Every structure is written in C-alpha cells, then in structure tokens.
Backbone as ProteinMPNN parsed JSONL, in Angstrom:
{"seq_chain_A": "MAVFKKLSQLIPFTKSELAVISFLLISAATGTLLRSTETADLKPLPARPVYSESEKLFLKALNSPEADSEPESKQVSKAPAAKLAPGEKIDINQAGIADLIKLPGIGGVLAKKILEFRENIGYFRSIQDLLKVKGIGNSKFDKIKDYIYIKN", "coords_chain_A": {"N_chain_A": [[147.137, 35.306, 183.617], [147.14, 32.8, 184.66], [148.53, 31.361, 182.835], [151.2, 32.081, 183.228], [151.566, 30.92, 185.721], [151.322, 28.173, 185.187], [153.466, 27.869, 183.392], [155.615, 28.521, 185.078], [155.674, 26.325, 186.721], [156.44, 24.324, 184.942], [158.843, 25.277, 183.816], [161.884, 26.25, 185.279], [161.584, 29.059, 186.233], [160.838, 32.165, 187.852], [157.688, 33.846, 188.383], [157.821, 36.592, 187.766], [160.191, 36.633, 186.268], [159.405, 35.176, 184.003], [157.497, 36.954, 182.999], [159.116, 39.122, 182.23], [160.738, 37.868, 180.279], [158.74, 37.182, 178.418], [157.853, 39.751, 177.717], [160.184, 40.745, 176.48], [160.432, 38.96, 174.289], [158.046, 39.508, 172.869], [158.465, 42.212, 172.284], [160.755, 42.032, 170.651], [159.728, 40.567, 168.484], [157.763, 42.351, 167.554], [159.366, 44.559, 166.834], [160.912, 43.411, 164.772], [158.917, 42.857, 162.906], [157.949, 45.462, 162.347], [160.267, 46.621, 161.268], [160.641, 45.09, 158.94], [158.35, 45.727, 157.411], [158.733, 48.432, 157.117], [161.059, 48.702, 155.538], [160.178, 47.437, 153.255], [158.441, 49.212, 152.013], [160.121, 51.124, 151.007], [161.312, 50.475, 148.622], [162.793, 51.315, 145.568], [161.027, 52.639, 142.762], [160.863, 51.568, 139.356], [162.415, 53.65, 136.916], [161.423, 53.917, 134.301], [158.769, 52.194, 132.691], [159.135, 48.755, 131.84], [158.96, 47.348, 128.732], [157.898, 44.71, 126.583], [159.051, 43.585, 123.338], [156.853, 43.342, 121.606], [154.963, 44.917, 122.896], [156.202, 47.396, 122.677], [156.094, 47.796, 119.909], [153.332, 47.924, 119.573], [152.681, 50.239, 121.086], [154.101, 52.116, 119.611], [152.742, 52.026, 117.174], [150.257, 52.842, 118.067], [150.686, 55.471, 118.84], [151.357, 56.676, 116.487], [150.778, 59.041, 113.8], [149.123, 58.056, 111.791], [147.41, 56.315, 113.064], [145.493, 57.839, 114.25], [143.998, 58.905, 112.223], [141.353, 58.442, 109.902], [140.628, 56.606, 106.894], [140.235, 58.675, 103.989], [137.798, 58.332, 102.706], [136.166, 57.453, 104.717], [136.011, 59.472, 106.56], [134.205, 61.854, 108.484], [132.756, 64.975, 108.305], [133.423, 67.463, 110.725], [132.669, 70.01, 110.83], [130.289, 72.667, 111.333], [127.095, 72.036, 110.029], [125.626, 73.245, 107.028], [122.388, 74.611, 106.615], [119.336, 73.711, 104.966], [117.863, 75.759, 102.462], [114.719, 77.484, 102.653], [112.136, 75.603, 101.215], [113.878, 74.136, 99.664], [114.815, 70.945, 98.435], [116.122, 67.604, 98.734], [117.369, 65.057, 96.677], [117.335, 61.864, 97.672], [118.53, 59.691, 96.499], [120.658, 60.659, 95.105], [122.125, 62.231, 96.784], [125.004, 63.236, 98.67], [127.183, 62.857, 101.555], [127.561, 65.475, 102.557], [125.26, 66.756, 101.603], [123.22, 65.306, 102.882], [123.7, 65.877, 105.548], [122.694, 68.379, 105.804], [120.047, 68.051, 106.286], [117.468, 68.295, 108.783], [118.282, 67.09, 111.976], [119.982, 65.12, 111.075], [123.139, 63.894, 111.305], [126.699, 63.499, 110.787], [127.31, 60.762, 111.231], [124.853, 59.435, 110.934], [124.246, 60.198, 108.333], [126.229, 58.842, 106.98], [125.392, 56.218, 107.509], [123.025, 56.201, 106.054], [123.995, 56.438, 103.427], [125.478, 54.044, 103.248], [123.407, 52.184, 103.513], [121.957, 52.795, 101.215], [123.835, 52.055, 99.271], [123.845, 49.312, 99.687], [121.222, 48.479, 99.016], [120.908, 49.438, 96.483], [119.179, 51.595, 95.392], [116.87, 54.026, 96.719], [113.449, 53.301, 96.736], [111.179, 54.519, 97.646], [110.499, 57.348, 99.783], [109.905, 56.408, 102.266], [111.513, 54.24, 102.616], [113.68, 55.093, 104.017], [113.075, 54.683, 106.648], [113.978, 52.176, 107.196], [116.618, 52.422, 107.722], [118.976, 52.116, 110.247], [118.613, 54.041, 113.079], [116.948, 55.931, 112.152], [113.881, 56.808, 112.99], [110.275, 57.071, 113.345], [109.806, 59.707, 114.302], [112.115, 61.154, 113.559], [111.98, 60.768, 110.832], [109.624, 62.158, 110.274], [110.548, 64.752, 110.65], [112.267, 65.134, 108.488], [110.949, 64.47, 106.135], [109.694, 66.431, 104.567], [111.77, 67.615, 103.277], [112.968, 65.945, 101.488], [113.117, 63.987, 98.461], [112.453, 61.682, 95.741], [113.895, 61.337, 92.692], [112.489, 60.542, 89.6]], "CA_chain_A": [[148.038, 35.035, 184.709], [147.198, 31.355, 184.873], [149.539, 30.86, 181.912], [152.489, 32.241, 183.905], [151.63, 29.963, 186.829], [151.59, 26.851, 184.617], [154.818, 27.879, 182.853], [156.597, 28.52, 186.171], [155.748, 24.957, 187.238], [157.153, 23.516, 183.967], [160.178, 25.823, 183.607], [162.34, 26.734, 186.592], [161.686, 30.516, 186.323], [159.798, 32.759, 188.689], [156.605, 34.489, 187.657], [158.314, 37.873, 187.255], [161.17, 36.352, 185.217], [158.625, 34.8, 182.816], [156.871, 38.17, 182.478], [160.169, 39.879, 181.557], [161.097, 37.12, 179.067], [157.613, 37.341, 177.483], [157.899, 41.124, 177.225], [161.314, 40.859, 175.557], [160.106, 38.221, 173.063], [157.004, 40.251, 172.144], [159.108, 43.431, 171.776], [161.633, 41.654, 169.544], [158.878, 40.19, 167.352], [157.148, 43.581, 167.047], [160.417, 45.324, 166.168], [161.245, 42.736, 163.514], [157.785, 43.061, 161.999], [157.955, 46.86, 161.922], [161.449, 46.858, 160.431], [160.446, 44.466, 157.624], [157.355, 46.49, 156.649], [159.308, 49.742, 156.846], [161.986, 48.602, 154.412], [159.451, 46.977, 152.075], [157.831, 50.365, 151.369], [161.14, 52.024, 150.49], [161.926, 49.969, 147.395], [162.66, 52.321, 144.504], [160.241, 52.263, 141.595], [161.657, 51.701, 138.129], [162.288, 54.974, 136.31], [160.553, 53.766, 133.151], [158.246, 50.835, 132.609], [159.849, 47.854, 130.938], [158.021, 46.771, 127.784], [158.414, 43.694, 125.673], [159.144, 44.078, 121.959], [155.519, 43.46, 121.016], [154.323, 46.078, 123.504], [156.824, 48.584, 122.093], [155.539, 47.968, 118.567], [151.946, 48.35, 119.726], [152.676, 51.635, 121.515], [154.574, 52.924, 118.489], [151.635, 52.103, 116.22], [149.177, 53.589, 118.7], [151.047, 56.886, 118.887], [151.674, 57.2, 115.162], [149.713, 59.899, 113.287], [148.186, 57.3, 110.953], [146.444, 55.62, 113.905], [144.431, 58.761, 114.603], [143.219, 59.323, 111.071], [140.595, 57.432, 109.177], [140.754, 56.808, 105.457], [139.475, 59.847, 103.583], [136.437, 57.961, 102.341], [135.409, 57.174, 105.928], [135.992, 60.622, 107.45], [132.964, 62.598, 108.549], [133.074, 66.368, 108.6], [133.057, 67.936, 112.051], [132.273, 71.407, 110.688], [128.848, 72.836, 111.457], [126.433, 71.786, 108.753], [124.776, 74.291, 106.477], [120.996, 74.183, 106.607], [118.65, 73.852, 103.684], [117.07, 76.974, 102.27], [113.287, 77.151, 102.647], [111.642, 75.059, 99.96], [114.891, 73.307, 99.006], [114.67, 69.517, 98.702], [117.284, 66.793, 98.359], [117.108, 63.729, 96.119], [118.101, 60.969, 98.548], [119.287, 58.724, 95.7], [121.819, 61.34, 94.534], [122.769, 63.055, 97.816], [126.218, 62.794, 99.349], [127.173, 63.113, 103.004], [127.393, 66.913, 102.8], [123.857, 67.093, 101.364], [122.375, 64.679, 103.899], [123.911, 66.549, 106.832], [121.864, 69.585, 105.81], [118.707, 67.702, 106.746], [117.335, 68.471, 110.233], [118.434, 65.885, 112.791], [120.897, 64.164, 110.453], [124.542, 64.245, 111.488], [127.65, 62.785, 109.94], [127.226, 59.312, 111.409], [123.607, 58.963, 110.335], [124.379, 60.384, 106.883], [127.055, 57.726, 106.514], [124.544, 55.019, 107.534], [122.083, 56.302, 104.929], [124.739, 56.115, 102.202], [125.793, 52.607, 103.256], [122.159, 51.471, 103.245], [121.65, 53.011, 99.795], [124.759, 51.227, 98.494], [123.455, 47.905, 99.835], [119.963, 48.155, 98.33], [120.943, 49.962, 95.115], [118.601, 52.936, 95.449], [115.619, 54.101, 97.476], [112.277, 53.265, 95.873], [110.288, 55.542, 98.195], [111.159, 58.011, 100.91], [109.66, 55.593, 103.454], [112.624, 53.29, 102.767], [114.605, 55.642, 105.021], [112.721, 54.122, 107.959], [114.723, 50.923, 107.36], [117.982, 52.771, 108.139], [119.098, 52.119, 111.704], [118.815, 55.39, 113.597], [115.859, 56.788, 111.676], [112.57, 56.352, 113.44], [109.157, 57.863, 112.834], [109.929, 61.133, 114.635], [113.165, 61.74, 112.724], [111.462, 60.76, 109.463], [108.665, 63.257, 110.166], [111.295, 66.011, 110.559], [112.99, 65.29, 107.216], [110.186, 64.053, 104.954], [109.359, 67.579, 103.725], [112.998, 68.101, 102.645], [113.549, 64.915, 100.625], [112.299, 63.44, 97.38], [113.13, 60.71, 94.887], [113.753, 61.721, 91.293], [112.141, 59.383, 88.763]], "C_chain_A": [[148.162, 33.546, 184.99], [148.26, 30.73, 183.979], [150.912, 30.951, 182.565], [152.655, 31.213, 185.023], [151.969, 28.571, 186.307], [153.005, 26.773, 184.068], [155.87, 27.83, 183.963], [156.719, 27.139, 186.807], [156.553, 24.074, 186.286], [158.606, 23.953, 183.805], [160.644, 26.43, 184.934], [162.605, 28.24, 186.608], [160.58, 31.015, 187.229], [158.785, 33.45, 187.794], [157.087, 35.806, 187.049], [159.36, 37.669, 186.16], [160.464, 35.965, 183.914], [157.963, 36.021, 182.178], [157.894, 38.993, 181.705], [160.57, 39.192, 180.261], [159.995, 37.265, 178.01], [157.619, 38.734, 176.874], [159.011, 41.298, 176.198], [161.03, 40.149, 174.226], [159.069, 38.97, 172.211], [157.594, 41.519, 171.534], [159.992, 43.118, 170.576], [160.815, 41.3, 168.305], [158.232, 41.425, 166.726], [158.167, 44.425, 166.287], [160.793, 44.731, 164.827], [160.146, 42.956, 162.475], [157.76, 44.496, 161.476], [159.117, 47.155, 160.981], [161.228, 46.281, 159.026], [159.409, 45.222, 156.795], [157.883, 47.864, 156.284], [160.235, 49.702, 155.636], [161.282, 48.144, 153.141], [158.851, 48.161, 151.32], [158.856, 51.267, 150.692], [161.826, 51.516, 149.229], [161.738, 50.993, 146.285], [161.842, 51.767, 143.34], [161.112, 52.387, 140.354], [161.388, 53.061, 137.485], [161.338, 54.941, 135.117], [160.007, 52.353, 133.142], [159.024, 50.016, 131.584], [158.807, 47.168, 130.052], [158.705, 45.685, 126.963], [158.441, 44.288, 124.264], [157.764, 44.273, 121.344], [154.774, 44.658, 121.601], [154.903, 47.374, 122.943], [156.262, 48.856, 120.704], [154.101, 48.469, 118.626], [151.875, 49.824, 120.115], [153.127, 52.565, 120.394], [153.452, 53.102, 117.466], [150.493, 52.943, 116.777], [149.452, 55.085, 118.67], [151.369, 57.485, 117.524], [150.514, 58.043, 114.644], [148.7, 59.143, 112.435], [147.118, 56.611, 111.788], [145.268, 56.516, 114.238], [143.529, 59.108, 113.433], [142.512, 58.14, 110.442], [140.892, 57.618, 107.694], [139.834, 57.948, 105.023], [138.036, 59.51, 103.239], [135.565, 57.733, 103.566], [135.289, 58.384, 106.846], [134.658, 61.34, 107.337], [133.314, 64.01, 108.976], [132.59, 66.749, 109.983], [132.606, 69.398, 111.999], [130.764, 71.525, 110.842], [128.185, 72.744, 110.085], [125.614, 72.997, 108.328], [123.357, 73.747, 106.437], [120.405, 74.408, 105.219], [117.906, 75.181, 103.641], [115.597, 76.58, 102.277], [112.845, 76.701, 101.258], [112.635, 74.178, 99.223], [114.688, 71.849, 99.409], [115.877, 68.776, 98.163], [116.804, 65.454, 97.817], [117.966, 62.732, 96.906], [118.851, 59.887, 97.782], [120.542, 59.338, 95.093], [122.659, 62.064, 95.589], [124.03, 62.397, 98.366], [126.109, 63.109, 100.836], [126.904, 64.585, 103.287], [125.941, 67.336, 102.6], [122.971, 66.543, 102.476], [122.52, 65.357, 105.257], [123.08, 67.825, 106.929], [120.458, 69.305, 106.323], [118.615, 67.848, 108.26], [117.427, 67.129, 110.968], [119.367, 64.844, 112.213], [122.321, 64.684, 110.626], [125.411, 63.398, 110.581], [127.514, 61.277, 110.023], [125.979, 58.758, 110.731], [123.637, 59.132, 108.812], [125.191, 59.242, 106.284], [126.243, 56.427, 106.493], [123.557, 55.02, 106.369], [122.786, 55.924, 103.626], [125.078, 54.629, 102.127], [124.552, 51.782, 102.946], [121.802, 51.585, 101.764], [122.559, 52.169, 98.909], [124.355, 49.756, 98.546], [122.197, 47.561, 99.048], [119.941, 48.638, 96.886], [120.433, 51.383, 95.055], [117.32, 52.861, 96.271], [114.458, 54.12, 96.49], [111.227, 54.266, 96.335], [110.983, 56.178, 99.394], [110.942, 57.239, 102.21], [110.742, 54.532, 103.659], [113.651, 53.788, 103.779], [114.307, 55.095, 106.419], [113.449, 52.806, 108.228], [116.164, 51.165, 107.798], [118.011, 52.824, 109.66], [119.426, 53.531, 112.177], [117.745, 56.36, 113.119], [114.547, 56.137, 112.089], [111.496, 57.262, 112.874], [109.328, 59.351, 113.111], [110.992, 61.81, 113.775], [112.693, 61.803, 111.273], [110.475, 61.91, 109.259], [109.368, 64.607, 110.028], [111.889, 66.225, 109.167], [112.138, 65.027, 105.978], [109.814, 65.209, 104.032], [110.569, 68.104, 102.953], [113.616, 67.093, 101.671], [112.568, 64.51, 99.531], [113.128, 62.402, 96.636], [112.829, 61.088, 93.447], [113.483, 60.466, 90.469], [113.087, 59.199, 87.634]], "O_chain_A": [[149.184, 33.089, 185.502], [148.828, 29.692, 184.318], [151.706, 30.015, 182.474], [153.751, 30.699, 185.245], [152.792, 27.865, 186.891], [153.684, 25.76, 184.237], [156.9, 27.174, 183.812], [157.762, 26.813, 187.375], [157.268, 23.177, 186.733], [159.5, 23.116, 183.673], [159.851, 27.063, 185.632], [163.706, 28.669, 186.951], [159.529, 30.387, 187.364], [159.005, 33.614, 186.594], [156.768, 36.09, 185.894], [159.414, 38.455, 185.214], [160.884, 36.387, 182.837], [157.877, 36.111, 180.954], [157.58, 39.512, 180.633], [160.729, 39.86, 179.238], [160.294, 37.451, 176.831], [157.416, 38.893, 175.67], [158.806, 41.928, 175.161], [161.351, 40.676, 173.161], [159.2, 39.054, 170.99], [157.267, 41.871, 170.401], [159.982, 43.856, 169.59], [161.172, 41.694, 167.195], [158.161, 41.534, 165.502], [157.864, 44.948, 165.214], [160.974, 45.459, 163.851], [160.429, 43.211, 161.304], [157.568, 44.712, 160.279], [158.947, 47.872, 159.995], [161.588, 46.915, 158.033], [159.577, 45.345, 155.581], [157.517, 48.408, 155.242], [160.185, 50.599, 154.794], [161.755, 48.442, 152.044], [158.763, 48.115, 150.093], [158.479, 52.104, 149.871], [162.835, 52.085, 148.811], [160.629, 51.488, 146.085], [161.949, 50.594, 142.982], [162.009, 53.229, 140.311], [160.261, 53.557, 137.511], [160.53, 55.854, 134.948], [160.697, 51.414, 133.54], [159.507, 50.547, 130.584], [157.897, 46.5, 130.543], [159.905, 45.735, 126.691], [157.911, 45.375, 124.035], [157.529, 45.255, 120.64], [154.036, 45.339, 120.889], [154.172, 48.347, 122.754], [155.984, 50.003, 120.356], [153.696, 49.325, 117.839], [151.093, 50.579, 119.537], [152.601, 53.667, 120.244], [153.241, 54.202, 116.954], [149.837, 53.673, 116.035], [148.528, 55.88, 118.493], [151.628, 58.684, 117.422], [149.367, 57.788, 115.012], [147.538, 59.543, 112.361], [146.027, 56.343, 111.286], [144.165, 56.027, 114.484], [142.404, 59.564, 113.637], [142.999, 57.009, 110.449], [141.36, 58.681, 107.285], [138.779, 58.162, 105.621], [137.142, 60.326, 103.461], [134.341, 57.812, 103.467], [134.539, 58.336, 107.821], [134.061, 61.428, 106.264], [134.089, 64.208, 109.912], [131.476, 66.402, 110.375], [132.203, 69.957, 113.019], [130.034, 70.588, 110.519], [128.672, 73.314, 109.108], [124.998, 73.676, 109.148], [123.154, 72.548, 106.245], [120.917, 75.192, 104.42], [117.392, 75.659, 104.652], [115.265, 75.444, 101.936], [113.15, 77.348, 100.256], [112.265, 73.53, 98.244], [114.423, 71.548, 100.573], [116.565, 69.25, 97.259], [115.947, 64.8, 98.411], [119.193, 62.762, 96.81], [119.722, 59.228, 98.349], [121.409, 58.609, 94.612], [123.788, 62.466, 95.309], [124.109, 61.177, 98.505], [125.071, 63.569, 101.312], [126.104, 64.909, 104.165], [125.437, 68.18, 103.34], [122.073, 67.235, 102.957], [121.564, 65.406, 106.032], [122.795, 68.296, 108.03], [119.756, 70.223, 106.747], [119.584, 67.556, 108.96], [116.74, 66.167, 110.624], [119.534, 63.777, 112.805], [122.663, 65.769, 110.156], [124.916, 62.674, 109.718], [127.592, 60.586, 109.007], [126.037, 57.742, 110.039], [123.106, 58.291, 108.086], [124.871, 58.741, 105.206], [126.383, 55.623, 105.57], [123.285, 53.978, 105.772], [122.238, 55.178, 102.815], [124.975, 54.022, 101.061], [124.623, 50.799, 102.209], [121.399, 50.607, 101.135], [122.107, 51.624, 97.903], [124.505, 49.034, 97.56], [122.105, 46.476, 98.473], [119.035, 48.276, 96.135], [121.183, 52.293, 94.7], [116.762, 51.785, 96.489], [114.483, 54.872, 95.516], [110.471, 54.8, 95.523], [111.931, 55.621, 99.947], [111.713, 57.396, 103.156], [110.874, 53.986, 104.754], [114.408, 52.993, 104.338], [115.193, 55.052, 107.273], [113.526, 52.369, 109.376], [116.857, 50.231, 108.201], [117.184, 53.487, 110.286], [120.398, 54.137, 111.727], [117.644, 57.479, 113.621], [114.168, 55.072, 111.602], [111.769, 58.117, 112.031], [109.028, 60.175, 112.248], [110.784, 62.931, 113.31], [112.97, 62.772, 110.567], [110.478, 62.56, 108.214], [108.853, 65.509, 109.367], [112.004, 67.363, 108.712], [112.571, 65.335, 104.868], [109.635, 65.0, 102.832], [110.416, 68.947, 102.07], [114.671, 67.357, 101.093], [111.356, 64.671, 99.666], [114.329, 62.259, 96.861], [111.672, 61.152, 93.032], [114.165, 59.453, 90.622], [112.929, 58.27, 86.842]]}, "name": "protein", "num_of_chains": 1, "seq": "MAVFKKLSQLIPFTKSELAVISFLLISAATGTLLRSTETADLKPLPARPVYSESEKLFLKALNSPEADSEPESKQVSKAPAAKLAPGEKIDINQAGIADLIKLPGIGGVLAKKILEFRENIGYFRSIQDLLKVKGIGNSKFDKIKDYIYIKN"}
C-alpha cells in the first residue's frame, strides 16, 4: 500500500484509480502471456521427419536385408546343439564349429573364438592350450577336458 501512496504523490491519480490501473495492466499482461503459450502448443507437427540425403542413404542401408545378415563364414548356428555320445571325444585340431558346440558349456560364440585362436597359433599342442582362449577358464576347461583330445 505504501507503493500506491508514493505513486499518488508523483502522478495526479487517486489511490483507487491507481489500484484499477494496476489491476488492468496486470490482467492485460497475464492475458497476453496465456495467449502466447496457448498458441505455441498448437503448432502442427510435421507429418514425416525430414531427412538429409546422407540420412536417407543410411536408413536405406540399415533397413536392407543384407544389413541383417552376416557373411556365411561368420554365421553361428542358433539351432540347439547335439550333445556328444558317452565316451565320444573330439580332436580340437580338426573340429569345426558344429563339433565344438557339442562340448558342454561351449556355444557358438566360444566355438568361433576357439577356431580363431587355432588359426592364429596354427594348432593346439596340448589340450591345456584351450585355457589361453578368452572365455575358457579353469571351470569350463574341467567340464570339457574329458571330451577332447589332440591327435598326434
């Protein structure tokens, strides 16, 4: 209220006239603010996103059937693996992915790592060399050591 008293001394309006003018100014400012936020929310969204040429090429390549498939040499079978018969052993220097997957605890990814490791070193000299393959620790080795051998 002290503000109205000071304003009435500076401006030749009565206290009630200043209150009405203040109310009108505040109402006008509030209405303008509400109107601007109301219309800002009603902007229509684009029907489809706009992509640059490079983005279109990327999306086309991403959605192509070739993007989902790996080269045949890199594909790993998703079918359930057959298990080894009792007493059957696998020569780890001759085994392929299908043979290695038969080993307990060895899946497609680990079988692929074993083959890559074998290709890098030439051949396994002992079955303990499998411990050098990333993903094969002592517990996994203990599970498979009775099912593998190295042919001389």
